[in-house]
């Protein structure tokens, strides 16, 4: 375990003007990576006692923007403490994420702990031989209920690591940073190693695209040019950049896909091969668009429940459909307005969200408000029944955003839109105030010039199907009619008559080595009615053994209304279920522009999505 080289915290702070913001002495951390190759990070924490004889320390159990208790303290391998004279102090664990120590008579105490860091995602820590990705919540212990004081972080780089990058303020020396309070410390990720870094300016503010894992594939300068244009488009939407300090895009090319917003940065995981074609870059920019939109909607314009944060418990909030759902709506709208998507490409993205919504039985039992509130216990703890019980505040919220936008435009005769609601909400509620769900709905009514309260209650506070028709009529849209057959060959194949539809079981299955296993049983399907269960092995249909391909073929040929015997193995015991096959729902939920659109509808679409571009890619 490394030793902290004791430096005067007062001297550290004297190098930064932020020292003037808080007269208290800083808690300081030194991060070391002597065993990075086996994913360990060592932290030494120096705490001014300020005369206290006892100290209680804690580690957060979650990180803002990711609504699940993650139990970060499970990654602490060893923890010990000593006073300023080097004498050992007793440090006793008093809870899953809390420790108590007697600080004695010294002016400072040092706490050293080792963390195992091998979760390469946007909310945790990953350390290996040539880089480290550090998030605040899973890294920094602090004093219980003592958040309003400065914090200093020093990184000791191993040989061969070139630099650190963080949105934290520099603290007078290389690889040393200062946070004015604990919220800022937790909200400021750090990357160490030898990343690719490209810089651009918007409105005189520096922005950095920091990429790890690009290898010889990723084109970071090209990606940075596209990000700059997207930043400018979102700046134009809101009318301003809400920050003056440098902003960081941390781009971790791990092959997975995810993102997490911060006040002065975002962290995302993606695939390095996205760089090789326009579709890949467009997909990557969609992720950037979502997380960067949170700079306004989520980090500064926020529900009252999401700040100040309670780091040791859940922060329940019924308005994640605003924070995440409306952001998911605009991530694609703004790509279209910026010229990265054609209008048809935008409709494809919206159609995917609608199809996902309509094929989720959970929409009929859980409202968007309930989905938001229960994110802590349901959204990130999915099981085989989630499709029947959950409604995503992401995709469902994106569809709601489309419907809200269209309704505000419709009732105001095109004089207002959801754009206006968000800008006014930012003016009224950003900063320390925040908004309640009811305040957001009331503001939407005010902007629209009509009481939309009952309409919003049906849309976001009650489970059930959405009514798409008013929005479709406003923009001149329609759903494509389902085709009765598919012809992918060279010779014409007559369409199947509508009185000869295929049979449908309704369960999802997977097949391997001739074994067919049930993976999902949505409600209101023949499989659910017959009592078929997840993990059942389907052996035979009407005494004929089947693999996955044969199962689909035979069920299709038998047709709807046919009662069949399904032989299954459930936990090694054989049983026969009688299933009455149904007919698969044929809606595609794919949107298209109507051929008879009026000039007025075309003008509305132009105002909504901008000119029909799609060629902006640099």
Coordinates of C-alpha atoms in Angstrom, one line a residue:
X1 CA 0.0 0.0 0.0
X2 CA 1.4 3.4 -1.0
X3 CA 1.9 6.3 1.4
X4 CA 0.5 9.7 1.0
X5 CA 3.2 12.4 0.6
X6 CA 1.7 14.8 3.1
X7 CA 1.3 18.2 1.5
X8 CA -0.3 21.3 3.0
X9 CA -3.9 21.4 1.9
X10 CA -3.9 25.1 2.5
X11 CA -1.0 25.4 0.0
X12 CA -2.9 23.3 -2.6
X13 CA -6.0 25.5 -2.3
X14 CA -4.0 28.7 -2.4
X15 CA -3.2 27.9 -6.0
X16 CA -6.9 28.0 -7.0
X17 CA -9.4 30.9 -6.8
X18 CA -12.0 28.3 -5.7
X19 CA -10.2 28.3 -2.3
X20 CA -11.9 31.5 -1.6
X21 CA -15.3 29.9 -1.9
X22 CA -14.9 27.8 1.2
X23 CA -12.7 28.7 4.2
X24 CA -12.7 25.1 5.5
X25 CA -9.7 22.9 4.8
X26 CA -10.1 20.3 2.1
X27 CA -10.4 16.6 2.3
X28 CA -7.8 15.2 -0.1
X29 CA -7.4 12.0 -1.9
X30 CA -4.4 10.4 -3.7
X31 CA -5.2 7.7 -6.3
X32 CA -2.5 5.2 -7.0
X33 CA -2.3 2.4 -9.6
X34 CA 0.7 0.2 -8.6
X35 CA -1.4 -2.9 -9.2
X36 CA -3.4 -1.7 -12.1
X37 CA -2.7 -4.8 -14.1
X38 CA -4.9 -6.8 -11.7
X39 CA -7.5 -4.1 -11.5
X40 CA -6.7 -2.5 -8.1
X41 CA -6.7 1.2 -7.3
X42 CA -5.3 2.5 -4.0
X43 CA -6.9 5.5 -2.3
X44 CA -5.4 7.5 0.5
X45 CA -7.7 10.0 2.1
X46 CA -6.5 12.8 4.4
X47 CA -9.2 14.3 6.6
X48 CA -8.8 17.4 8.7
X49 CA -10.4 16.6 12.0
X50 CA -11.4 20.2 12.8
X51 CA -11.2 19.1 16.5
X52 CA -13.6 16.2 16.2
X53 CA -12.7 13.2 18.4
X54 CA -14.8 10.8 16.2
X55 CA -15.6 10.6 12.6
X56 CA -18.2 8.6 10.7
X57 CA -17.4 7.8 7.0
X58 CA -19.7 6.6 4.2
X59 CA -19.5 5.5 0.6
X60 CA -22.5 6.2 -1.8
X61 CA -24.7 3.2 -2.7
X62 CA -25.7 4.6 -6.1
X63 CA -24.6 7.3 -8.6
X64 CA -27.0 10.0 -9.9
X65 CA -28.5 9.2 -13.3
X66 CA -28.5 5.4 -12.7
X67 CA -31.5 4.6 -10.6
X68 CA -30.4 1.4 -8.8
X69 CA -28.7 0.8 -5.4
X70 CA -25.3 -0.5 -6.7
X71 CA -23.6 -1.2 -3.3
X72 CA -20.3 0.2 -4.3
X73 CA -18.7 -0.6 -0.9
X74 CA -18.6 -4.2 -1.9
X75 CA -15.5 -3.4 -4.0
X76 CA -13.5 -2.2 -0.9
X77 CA -10.9 -4.9 -0.3
X78 CA -9.1 -3.4 2.7
X79 CA -9.4 -0.3 4.8
X80 CA -7.2 1.1 7.6
X81 CA -6.5 4.4 9.3
X82 CA -3.7 6.3 11.1
X83 CA -3.2 9.6 12.8
X84 CA -0.8 12.4 11.7
X85 CA 2.0 10.8 13.7
X86 CA 1.6 7.5 11.8
X87 CA -0.1 5.7 14.7
X88 CA -2.8 3.1 13.8
X89 CA -6.4 4.1 14.5
X90 CA -9.2 1.7 14.9
X91 CA -11.7 1.9 12.1
X92 CA -14.8 -0.1 12.6
X93 CA -17.5 -1.0 10.0
X94 CA -20.9 0.0 11.3
X95 CA -23.1 -0.7 8.3
X96 CA -22.9 -1.9 4.7
X97 CA -21.3 1.4 3.6
X98 CA -20.3 3.1 6.8
X99 CA -17.2 3.2 9.1
X100 CA -16.5 4.8 12.5
X101 CA -13.1 5.8 13.7
X102 CA -11.7 7.6 16.8
X103 CA -9.6 10.4 15.4
X104 CA -7.7 11.2 18.6
X105 CA -6.1 14.6 19.2
X106 CA -4.4 15.0 15.8
X107 CA -5.3 17.7 13.3
X108 CA -5.6 15.1 10.5
X109 CA -6.3 11.4 10.0
X110 CA -5.4 9.3 7.0
X111 CA -7.7 6.5 5.7
X112 CA -6.2 4.1 3.2
X113 CA -8.3 1.6 1.2
X114 CA -8.0 -0.6 -1.8
X115 CA -10.7 -0.9 -4.5
X116 CA -11.2 -3.7 -7.0
X117 CA -12.1 -2.0 -10.3
X118 CA -13.3 -4.1 -13.2
X119 CA -16.7 -2.9 -14.4
X120 CA -16.3 -1.2 -17.7
X121 CA -19.5 0.7 -17.8
X122 CA -20.6 4.3 -17.4
X123 CA -21.4 4.1 -13.7
X124 CA -18.5 2.2 -12.1
X125 CA -14.7 2.0 -12.1
X126 CA -12.4 0.1 -14.6
X127 CA -8.7 -0.1 -14.0
X128 CA -6.2 -2.1 -16.1
X129 CA -2.5 -2.0 -17.1
X130 CA -2.8 1.0 -19.4
X131 CA -5.8 3.1 -18.3
X132 CA -8.3 3.9 -15.6
X133 CA -11.9 5.1 -15.8
X134 CA -12.9 6.6 -12.4
X135 CA -16.3 7.6 -11.3
X136 CA -16.9 9.5 -8.1
X137 CA -19.6 7.5 -6.2
X138 CA -17.8 4.2 -6.3
X139 CA -14.4 5.8 -5.4
X140 CA -14.6 8.5 -2.7
X141 CA -15.4 7.9 0.9
X142 CA -16.5 11.1 2.8
X143 CA -17.6 12.3 6.2
X144 CA -21.3 11.6 6.9
X145 CA -23.5 14.6 6.3
X146 CA -20.6 16.9 5.6
X147 CA -20.9 17.8 1.9
X148 CA -20.2 21.5 1.8
X149 CA -16.4 21.6 1.9
X150 CA -13.7 21.4 -0.8
X151 CA -12.1 18.2 -2.0
X152 CA -8.7 17.7 -3.7
X153 CA -7.8 14.7 -5.9
X154 CA -4.3 13.9 -6.9
X155 CA -3.5 11.1 -9.4
X156 CA -0.2 9.3 -9.3
X157 CA 0.3 8.1 -12.9
X158 CA 2.1 4.9 -13.5
X159 CA 5.0 4.8 -16.0
X160 CA 3.7 5.0 -19.5
X161 CA 0.5 6.8 -18.7
X162 CA 0.5 10.2 -20.3
X163 CA -2.3 12.2 -18.8
X164 CA -5.5 12.6 -16.8
X165 CA -8.7 14.3 -18.0
X166 CA -11.5 15.5 -15.8
X167 CA -14.0 18.3 -15.7
X168 CA -12.8 19.2 -12.2
X169 CA -10.9 22.4 -11.8
X170 CA -7.1 22.2 -11.8
X171 CA -5.6 22.6 -8.3
X172 CA -2.2 24.1 -9.1
X173 CA -0.2 21.0 -10.2
X174 CA -0.3 18.4 -12.9
X175 CA -2.9 15.7 -12.4
X176 CA -4.3 17.4 -9.3
X177 CA -7.9 18.6 -9.2
X178 CA -10.3 20.6 -6.9
X179 CA -14.0 20.1 -6.2
X180 CA -15.8 22.8 -4.2
X181 CA -18.2 20.3 -2.7
X182 CA -19.1 16.6 -2.6
X183 CA -21.8 16.8 -5.2
X184 CA -19.3 18.2 -7.7
X185 CA -16.7 15.5 -6.8
X186 CA -19.2 12.7 -7.4
X187 CA -20.4 14.3 -10.6
X188 CA -17.0 14.6 -12.2
X189 CA -15.5 11.4 -13.8
X190 CA -11.8 11.1 -14.5
X191 CA -9.9 9.2 -17.2
X192 CA -6.2 8.4 -16.8
X193 CA -3.9 6.8 -19.3
X194 CA -3.0 7.7 -22.9
X195 CA -6.4 8.6 -24.5
X196 CA -7.0 10.1 -27.9
X197 CA -8.0 13.8 -27.2
X198 CA -9.5 16.2 -29.7
X199 CA -10.6 19.8 -28.8
X200 CA -13.1 22.1 -30.4
X201 CA -14.7 25.4 -29.3
X202 CA -18.3 26.5 -29.3
X203 CA -19.1 30.0 -28.1
X204 CA -15.6 30.3 -26.8
X205 CA -15.9 27.3 -24.5
X206 CA -13.5 24.4 -25.0
X207 CA -14.9 20.9 -25.5
X208 CA -12.9 17.7 -25.4
X209 CA -13.6 14.3 -27.0
X210 CA -11.6 11.9 -24.9
X211 CA -11.5 8.4 -26.4
X212 CA -10.1 5.1 -25.0
X213 CA -10.0 1.9 -27.1
X214 CA -10.1 3.4 -30.5
X215 CA -7.0 1.6 -31.7
X216 CA -6.3 2.1 -35.4
X217 CA -10.0 2.0 -36.3
X218 CA -11.6 5.0 -34.6
X219 CA -11.4 8.4 -36.4
X220 CA -11.4 10.8 -33.4
X221 CA -11.0 14.1 -35.3
X222 CA -13.9 13.2 -37.6
X223 CA -16.0 12.2 -34.6
X224 CA -15.1 15.5 -32.9
X225 CA -16.2 17.5 -35.9
X226 CA -19.6 15.9 -35.9
X227 CA -20.0 16.3 -32.1
X228 CA -19.2 20.0 -32.5
X229 CA -22.0 20.4 -35.0
X230 CA -24.4 18.6 -32.7
X231 CA -23.4 20.8 -29.8
X232 CA -24.1 23.8 -31.9
X233 CA -27.6 22.4 -32.9
X234 CA -28.5 21.8 -29.2
X235 CA -27.2 25.2 -28.2
X236 CA -29.5 26.7 -30.9
X237 CA -32.4 24.7 -29.5
X238 CA -32.0 26.0 -26.0
X239 CA -30.6 29.4 -26.9
X240 CA -27.4 29.1 -24.9
X241 CA -24.7 26.9 -23.5
X242 CA -25.4 26.7 -19.7
X243 CA -21.7 26.4 -18.8
X244 CA -18.5 28.4 -19.2
X245 CA -15.9 25.8 -18.1
X246 CA -14.5 23.1 -20.4
X247 CA -16.9 20.2 -21.2
X248 CA -15.7 16.6 -21.6
X249 CA -17.1 13.8 -23.8
X250 CA -15.6 10.6 -22.4
X251 CA -15.9 8.0 -25.1
X252 CA -15.1 4.4 -24.0
X253 CA -15.0 2.1 -27.0
X254 CA -15.7 -1.2 -25.3
X255 CA -18.2 -2.8 -27.7
X256 CA -21.2 -2.2 -25.5
X257 CA -23.6 0.8 -25.7
X258 CA -24.5 3.0 -22.8
X259 CA -24.3 6.5 -21.5
X260 CA -24.5 8.6 -18.3
X261 CA -24.8 12.4 -18.0
X262 CA -22.9 14.7 -15.7
X263 CA -23.0 18.4 -15.2
X264 CA -19.8 19.2 -17.1
X265 CA -19.3 15.9 -19.0
X266 CA -20.8 12.7 -20.2
X267 CA -19.5 9.1 -20.2
X268 CA -20.5 6.7 -22.9
X269 CA -19.6 3.2 -24.1
X270 CA -19.7 2.3 -27.8
X271 CA -18.1 0.3 -30.5
X272 CA -14.9 1.5 -32.3
X273 CA -16.2 0.1 -35.6
X274 CA -19.0 2.8 -35.6
X275 CA -16.4 5.0 -37.1
X276 CA -16.3 3.1 -40.4
X277 CA -19.7 4.0 -41.9
X278 CA -22.3 6.6 -41.8
X279 CA -24.9 4.4 -40.1
X280 CA -22.4 3.7 -37.3
X281 CA -21.5 7.3 -36.8
X282 CA -25.2 8.2 -36.8
X283 CA -25.9 5.6 -34.1
X284 CA -23.0 6.9 -32.1
X285 CA -24.2 10.5 -32.5
X286 CA -27.7 9.4 -31.3
X287 CA -26.1 8.4 -28.0
X288 CA -24.2 11.7 -27.8
X289 CA -27.4 13.6 -28.6
X290 CA -29.3 11.9 -25.7
X291 CA -26.6 12.4 -23.1
X292 CA -25.7 15.9 -24.1
X293 CA -29.4 17.0 -24.0
X294 CA -29.2 16.2 -20.3
X295 CA -26.9 19.1 -19.8
X296 CA -30.1 21.1 -19.8
X297 CA -32.9 18.5 -19.2
X298 CA -31.8 16.6 -16.1
X299 CA -28.7 18.2 -14.8
X300 CA -29.9 21.8 -14.5
X301 CA -33.6 21.5 -15.3
X302 CA -34.5 18.7 -12.9
X303 CA -37.4 17.3 -10.8
X304 CA -37.3 18.4 -7.1
X305 CA -36.7 14.9 -6.0
X306 CA -33.3 14.8 -7.8
X307 CA -31.3 17.3 -5.7
X308 CA -29.8 17.6 -3.3
X309 CA -29.0 14.0 -3.6
X310 CA -29.3 11.4 -0.8
X311 CA -26.4 9.2 -1.6
X312 CA -27.2 6.4 0.8
X313 CA -30.8 5.7 -0.1
X314 CA -33.1 5.7 -3.1
X315 CA -34.3 9.1 -4.5
X316 CA -37.8 8.3 -5.7
X317 CA -39.1 10.4 -8.6
X318 CA -42.3 10.1 -10.7
X319 CA -41.0 12.4 -13.5
X320 CA -38.3 10.3 -15.1
X321 CA -40.5 10.2 -18.2
X322 CA -39.6 13.9 -18.5
X323 CA -35.9 13.5 -17.7
X324 CA -35.3 10.4 -19.8
X325 CA -38.4 10.0 -22.0
X326 CA -38.6 13.5 -23.4
X327 CA -34.8 13.4 -23.8
X328 CA -35.1 10.2 -25.8
X329 CA -37.7 11.9 -28.0
X330 CA -35.5 14.9 -28.7
X331 CA -32.3 12.9 -29.2
X332 CA -33.7 11.9 -32.6
X333 CA -35.6 15.1 -33.4
X334 CA -32.5 17.2 -33.0
X335 CA -30.4 14.8 -35.1
X336 CA -33.0 15.4 -37.9
X337 CA -32.9 19.2 -37.3
X338 CA -29.1 19.1 -37.4
X339 CA -29.2 17.3 -40.8
X340 CA -27.9 13.9 -39.6
X341 CA -31.2 12.1 -40.2
X342 CA -33.7 12.4 -43.1
X343 CA -37.3 12.7 -42.0
X344 CA -37.9 9.1 -43.0
X345 CA -35.0 8.0 -40.9
X346 CA -36.5 9.9 -38.0
X347 CA -39.8 8.2 -38.5
X348 CA -38.0 4.9 -38.4
X349 CA -36.6 5.7 -34.9
X350 CA -40.0 6.9 -33.7
X351 CA -41.7 3.8 -35.2
X352 CA -39.3 1.6 -33.3
X353 CA -40.3 3.3 -30.0
X354 CA -44.0 2.9 -30.9
X355 CA -43.6 -0.8 -31.8
X356 CA -41.7 -1.4 -28.6
X357 CA -44.5 0.3 -26.6
X358 CA -47.4 -1.5 -28.4
X359 CA -45.7 -5.0 -28.0
X360 CA -45.2 -4.5 -24.2
X361 CA -48.2 -5.7 -22.2
X362 CA -46.8 -3.9 -19.2
X363 CA -48.1 -0.6 -20.7
X364 CA -51.6 -1.8 -19.7
X365 CA -50.7 -2.3 -16.0
X366 CA -48.0 0.4 -15.3
X367 CA -48.2 4.1 -16.1
X368 CA -45.2 6.2 -17.0
X369 CA -45.4 7.9 -13.6
X370 CA -45.4 4.6 -11.8
X371 CA -42.6 3.3 -14.1
X372 CA -40.5 6.4 -13.1
X373 CA -41.2 6.0 -9.4
X374 CA -40.5 2.2 -9.4
X375 CA -37.3 2.5 -11.4
X376 CA -35.3 1.6 -8.3
X377 CA -37.0 -1.7 -7.8
X378 CA -38.1 -2.8 -11.2
X379 CA -36.5 -1.1 -14.2
X380 CA -33.0 -2.5 -13.5
X381 CA -34.1 -5.8 -11.9
X382 CA -35.8 -7.4 -14.8
X383 CA -37.1 -11.0 -14.8
X384 CA -39.1 -13.2 -17.0
X385 CA -42.4 -11.3 -16.2
X386 CA -41.0 -7.8 -16.8
X387 CA -42.5 -7.7 -20.3
X388 CA -45.9 -8.1 -18.6
X389 CA -45.4 -5.8 -15.6
X390 CA -43.1 -2.9 -16.7
X391 CA -43.4 0.0 -19.0
X392 CA -40.2 1.8 -20.1
X393 CA -40.0 5.5 -19.2
X394 CA -37.3 5.7 -21.9
X395 CA -39.1 4.3 -25.0
X396 CA -42.6 4.9 -23.7
X397 CA -41.6 8.3 -22.6
X398 CA -40.2 9.1 -26.0
X399 CA -43.5 8.2 -27.6
X400 CA -45.3 10.3 -24.9
X401 CA -42.9 13.2 -25.9
X402 CA -44.1 12.9 -29.5
X403 CA -47.7 12.9 -28.5
X404 CA -47.2 15.8 -26.1
X405 CA -45.5 17.9 -28.7
X406 CA -48.2 17.2 -31.3
X407 CA -51.0 17.9 -28.8
X408 CA -49.5 21.3 -27.7
X409 CA -49.1 22.2 -31.4
X410 CA -52.7 21.0 -32.2
X411 CA -54.5 22.8 -29.4
X412 CA -52.5 26.0 -29.9
X413 CA -53.0 25.9 -33.7
X414 CA -49.3 25.7 -34.2
X415 CA -48.4 28.7 -32.1
X416 CA -46.6 26.7 -29.4
X417 CA -44.8 23.3 -29.1
X418 CA -43.0 21.2 -26.5
X419 CA -39.9 23.2 -27.5
X420 CA -41.5 26.2 -25.9
X421 CA -42.5 24.2 -22.8
X422 CA -38.9 23.1 -22.2
X423 CA -37.4 26.5 -22.7
X424 CA -39.9 28.1 -20.3
X425 CA -39.4 25.3 -17.8
X426 CA -35.7 25.9 -17.9
X427 CA -36.2 29.6 -17.3
X428 CA -38.5 28.9 -14.3
X429 CA -37.2 25.8 -12.7
X430 CA -33.5 25.3 -13.5
X431 CA -31.1 25.8 -10.7
X432 CA -32.0 25.1 -7.0
X433 CA -35.8 25.1 -7.4
X434 CA -36.6 22.1 -9.5
X435 CA -40.2 21.2 -10.5
X436 CA -42.8 18.7 -9.5
X437 CA -44.6 16.5 -12.0
X438 CA -47.8 18.6 -11.5
X439 CA -45.8 21.8 -12.1
X440 CA -44.5 20.5 -15.4
X441 CA -47.9 19.5 -16.6
X442 CA -49.4 22.9 -15.5
X443 CA -46.7 24.7 -17.4
X444 CA -47.5 22.7 -20.5
X445 CA -51.1 23.7 -20.2
X446 CA -50.1 27.3 -19.8
X447 CA -47.9 27.3 -22.9
X448 CA -50.6 25.5 -24.9
X449 CA -53.3 27.9 -23.8
X450 CA -55.6 25.1 -22.8
X451 CA -56.0 22.9 -19.7
X452 CA -54.2 19.7 -20.6
X453 CA -54.4 18.2 -17.1
X454 CA -57.0 15.5 -17.8
X455 CA -55.2 14.6 -21.1
X456 CA -51.9 14.3 -19.2
X457 CA -53.5 12.2 -16.5
X458 CA -54.6 9.7 -19.2
X459 CA -51.2 9.8 -20.9
X460 CA -48.7 9.5 -18.1
X461 CA -50.6 8.7 -14.8
X462 CA -52.9 5.9 -16.0
X463 CA -51.9 2.7 -17.7
X464 CA -53.5 1.9 -21.0
X465 CA -53.1 2.4 -24.8
X466 CA -52.0 5.7 -26.3
X467 CA -54.3 7.5 -28.7
X468 CA -52.1 8.2 -31.7
X469 CA -54.7 9.5 -34.2
X470 CA -54.7 13.2 -33.3
X471 CA -50.9 13.4 -33.6
X472 CA -51.0 11.5 -36.9
X473 CA -53.6 13.7 -38.3
X474 CA -51.7 16.9 -37.2
X475 CA -48.5 15.9 -39.0
X476 CA -50.1 13.9 -42.0
X477 CA -48.8 10.5 -40.9
X478 CA -50.2 7.0 -41.0
X479 CA -49.2 3.5 -40.0
X480 CA -48.2 1.3 -42.9
X481 CA -50.7 -1.5 -43.6
X482 CA -49.4 -5.0 -42.8
X483 CA -48.5 -7.1 -45.8
X484 CA -50.1 -10.5 -46.0
X485 CA -47.0 -12.2 -47.4
X486 CA -43.4 -11.7 -48.2
X487 CA -41.8 -12.4 -51.5
X488 CA -38.0 -12.4 -51.5
X489 CA -37.3 -14.5 -54.5
X490 CA -37.2 -14.0 -58.3
X491 CA -40.6 -15.5 -59.1
X492 CA -43.9 -14.0 -58.1
X493 CA -45.6 -15.7 -55.2
X494 CA -49.3 -15.2 -54.8
X495 CA -50.4 -13.6 -51.6
X496 CA -51.9 -15.9 -49.0
X497 CA -55.6 -15.4 -48.7
X498 CA -56.6 -13.6 -45.5
X499 CA -58.8 -16.6 -44.6
X500 CA -55.7 -18.8 -44.3
X501 CA -53.6 -17.0 -41.6
X502 CA -50.7 -18.7 -39.7
X503 CA -51.1 -20.1 -36.2
X504 CA -49.3 -18.3 -33.4
X505 CA -48.1 -19.6 -30.0
X506 CA -47.1 -16.2 -28.6
X507 CA -44.1 -17.3 -26.5
X508 CA -40.5 -16.4 -27.4
X509 CA -38.1 -19.3 -27.6
X510 CA -34.4 -20.1 -28.1
X511 CA -33.0 -23.2 -29.7
X512 CA -29.7 -24.9 -29.3
X513 CA -28.7 -28.5 -30.2
X514 CA -32.3 -29.3 -31.0
X515 CA -33.6 -28.2 -27.6
X516 CA -36.3 -25.5 -27.6
X517 CA -36.5 -23.4 -24.4
X518 CA -39.2 -20.8 -23.6
X519 CA -37.6 -17.4 -22.8
X520 CA -40.6 -15.1 -22.5
X521 CA -44.4 -15.5 -22.1
X522 CA -46.2 -12.2 -22.8
X523 CA -49.7 -11.9 -21.3
X524 CA -52.8 -12.2 -23.5
X525 CA -51.1 -14.8 -25.7
X526 CA -52.1 -18.5 -26.3
X527 CA -49.0 -19.6 -24.5
X528 CA -49.9 -17.6 -21.4
X529 CA -53.5 -18.8 -21.5
X530 CA -52.3 -22.4 -21.5
X531 CA -49.9 -22.0 -18.7
X532 CA -46.6 -22.3 -20.6
X533 CA -43.7 -21.0 -18.4
X534 CA -40.3 -19.5 -19.0
X535 CA -37.6 -22.2 -18.9
X536 CA -40.0 -24.9 -20.1
X537 CA -38.4 -27.1 -22.7
X538 CA -40.8 -27.7 -25.6
X539 CA -40.3 -31.3 -26.7
X540 CA -43.3 -32.1 -29.0
X541 CA -46.4 -30.8 -30.7
X542 CA -49.2 -33.3 -31.0
X543 CA -46.7 -36.1 -30.3
X544 CA -44.3 -34.9 -33.0
X545 CA -40.8 -34.0 -31.7
X546 CA -39.8 -30.5 -32.7
X547 CA -36.7 -28.2 -32.8
X548 CA -37.1 -24.5 -32.9
X549 CA -37.5 -24.2 -36.7
X550 CA -40.0 -27.1 -36.8
X551 CA -42.0 -25.6 -33.9
X552 CA -42.5 -22.3 -35.8
X553 CA -43.3 -24.2 -39.1
X554 CA -45.8 -26.6 -37.6
X555 CA -47.6 -24.0 -35.5
X556 CA -47.9 -21.8 -38.5
X557 CA -49.3 -24.5 -40.7
X558 CA -51.9 -25.6 -38.1
X559 CA -53.4 -22.1 -38.1
X560 CA -55.3 -20.1 -35.5
X561 CA -58.1 -21.8 -33.5
X562 CA -56.5 -25.2 -33.6
X563 CA -56.1 -26.9 -30.2
X564 CA -52.8 -28.7 -29.9
X565 CA -51.0 -30.8 -27.2
X566 CA -47.6 -29.4 -26.2
X567 CA -45.3 -31.7 -24.4
X568 CA -42.9 -29.9 -22.2
X569 CA -40.2 -30.7 -19.6
X570 CA -40.5 -28.5 -16.5
X571 CA -37.6 -29.0 -14.1
X572 CA -37.2 -32.5 -15.4
X573 CA -40.8 -33.5 -15.1
X574 CA -42.9 -34.1 -18.3
X575 CA -46.3 -32.6 -18.6
X576 CA -48.8 -32.0 -21.5
X577 CA -50.5 -28.6 -22.0
X578 CA -53.4 -28.0 -24.3
X579 CA -52.9 -24.8 -26.3
X580 CA -55.4 -23.1 -28.6
X581 CA -53.3 -21.4 -31.2
X582 CA -54.1 -17.8 -32.1
X583 CA -53.3 -15.4 -34.9
X584 CA -50.3 -13.1 -34.5
X585 CA -51.1 -9.4 -34.4
X586 CA -50.3 -8.0 -37.8
X587 CA -49.7 -4.3 -37.0
X588 CA -46.2 -3.1 -38.1
X589 CA -46.5 0.2 -36.2
X590 CA -44.3 1.7 -38.9
X591 CA -45.0 5.3 -39.6
X592 CA -45.0 6.9 -43.0
X593 CA -46.0 10.2 -44.5
X594 CA -49.4 10.1 -46.2
X595 CA -49.4 10.5 -49.9
X596 CA -52.2 13.1 -49.7
X597 CA -50.5 15.4 -47.1
X598 CA -51.7 19.0 -47.3
X599 CA -49.4 21.9 -47.7
X600 CA -50.2 22.9 -44.2
X601 CA -49.2 19.4 -42.9
X602 CA -45.9 19.6 -44.9
X603 CA -45.2 23.0 -43.3
X604 CA -45.8 21.5 -39.8
X605 CA -43.3 18.7 -40.5
X606 CA -40.8 21.2 -41.8
X607 CA -41.1 23.2 -38.6
X608 CA -41.0 20.0 -36.5
X609 CA -38.0 18.2 -38.1
X610 CA -36.4 20.9 -40.1
X611 CA -35.5 20.6 -43.8
X612 CA -35.3 17.0 -45.0
X613 CA -31.5 16.6 -44.8
X614 CA -29.5 13.6 -43.7
X615 CA -26.3 14.6 -45.4
X616 CA -24.6 16.6 -42.7
X617 CA -22.1 13.8 -41.8
X618 CA -18.5 15.1 -41.7

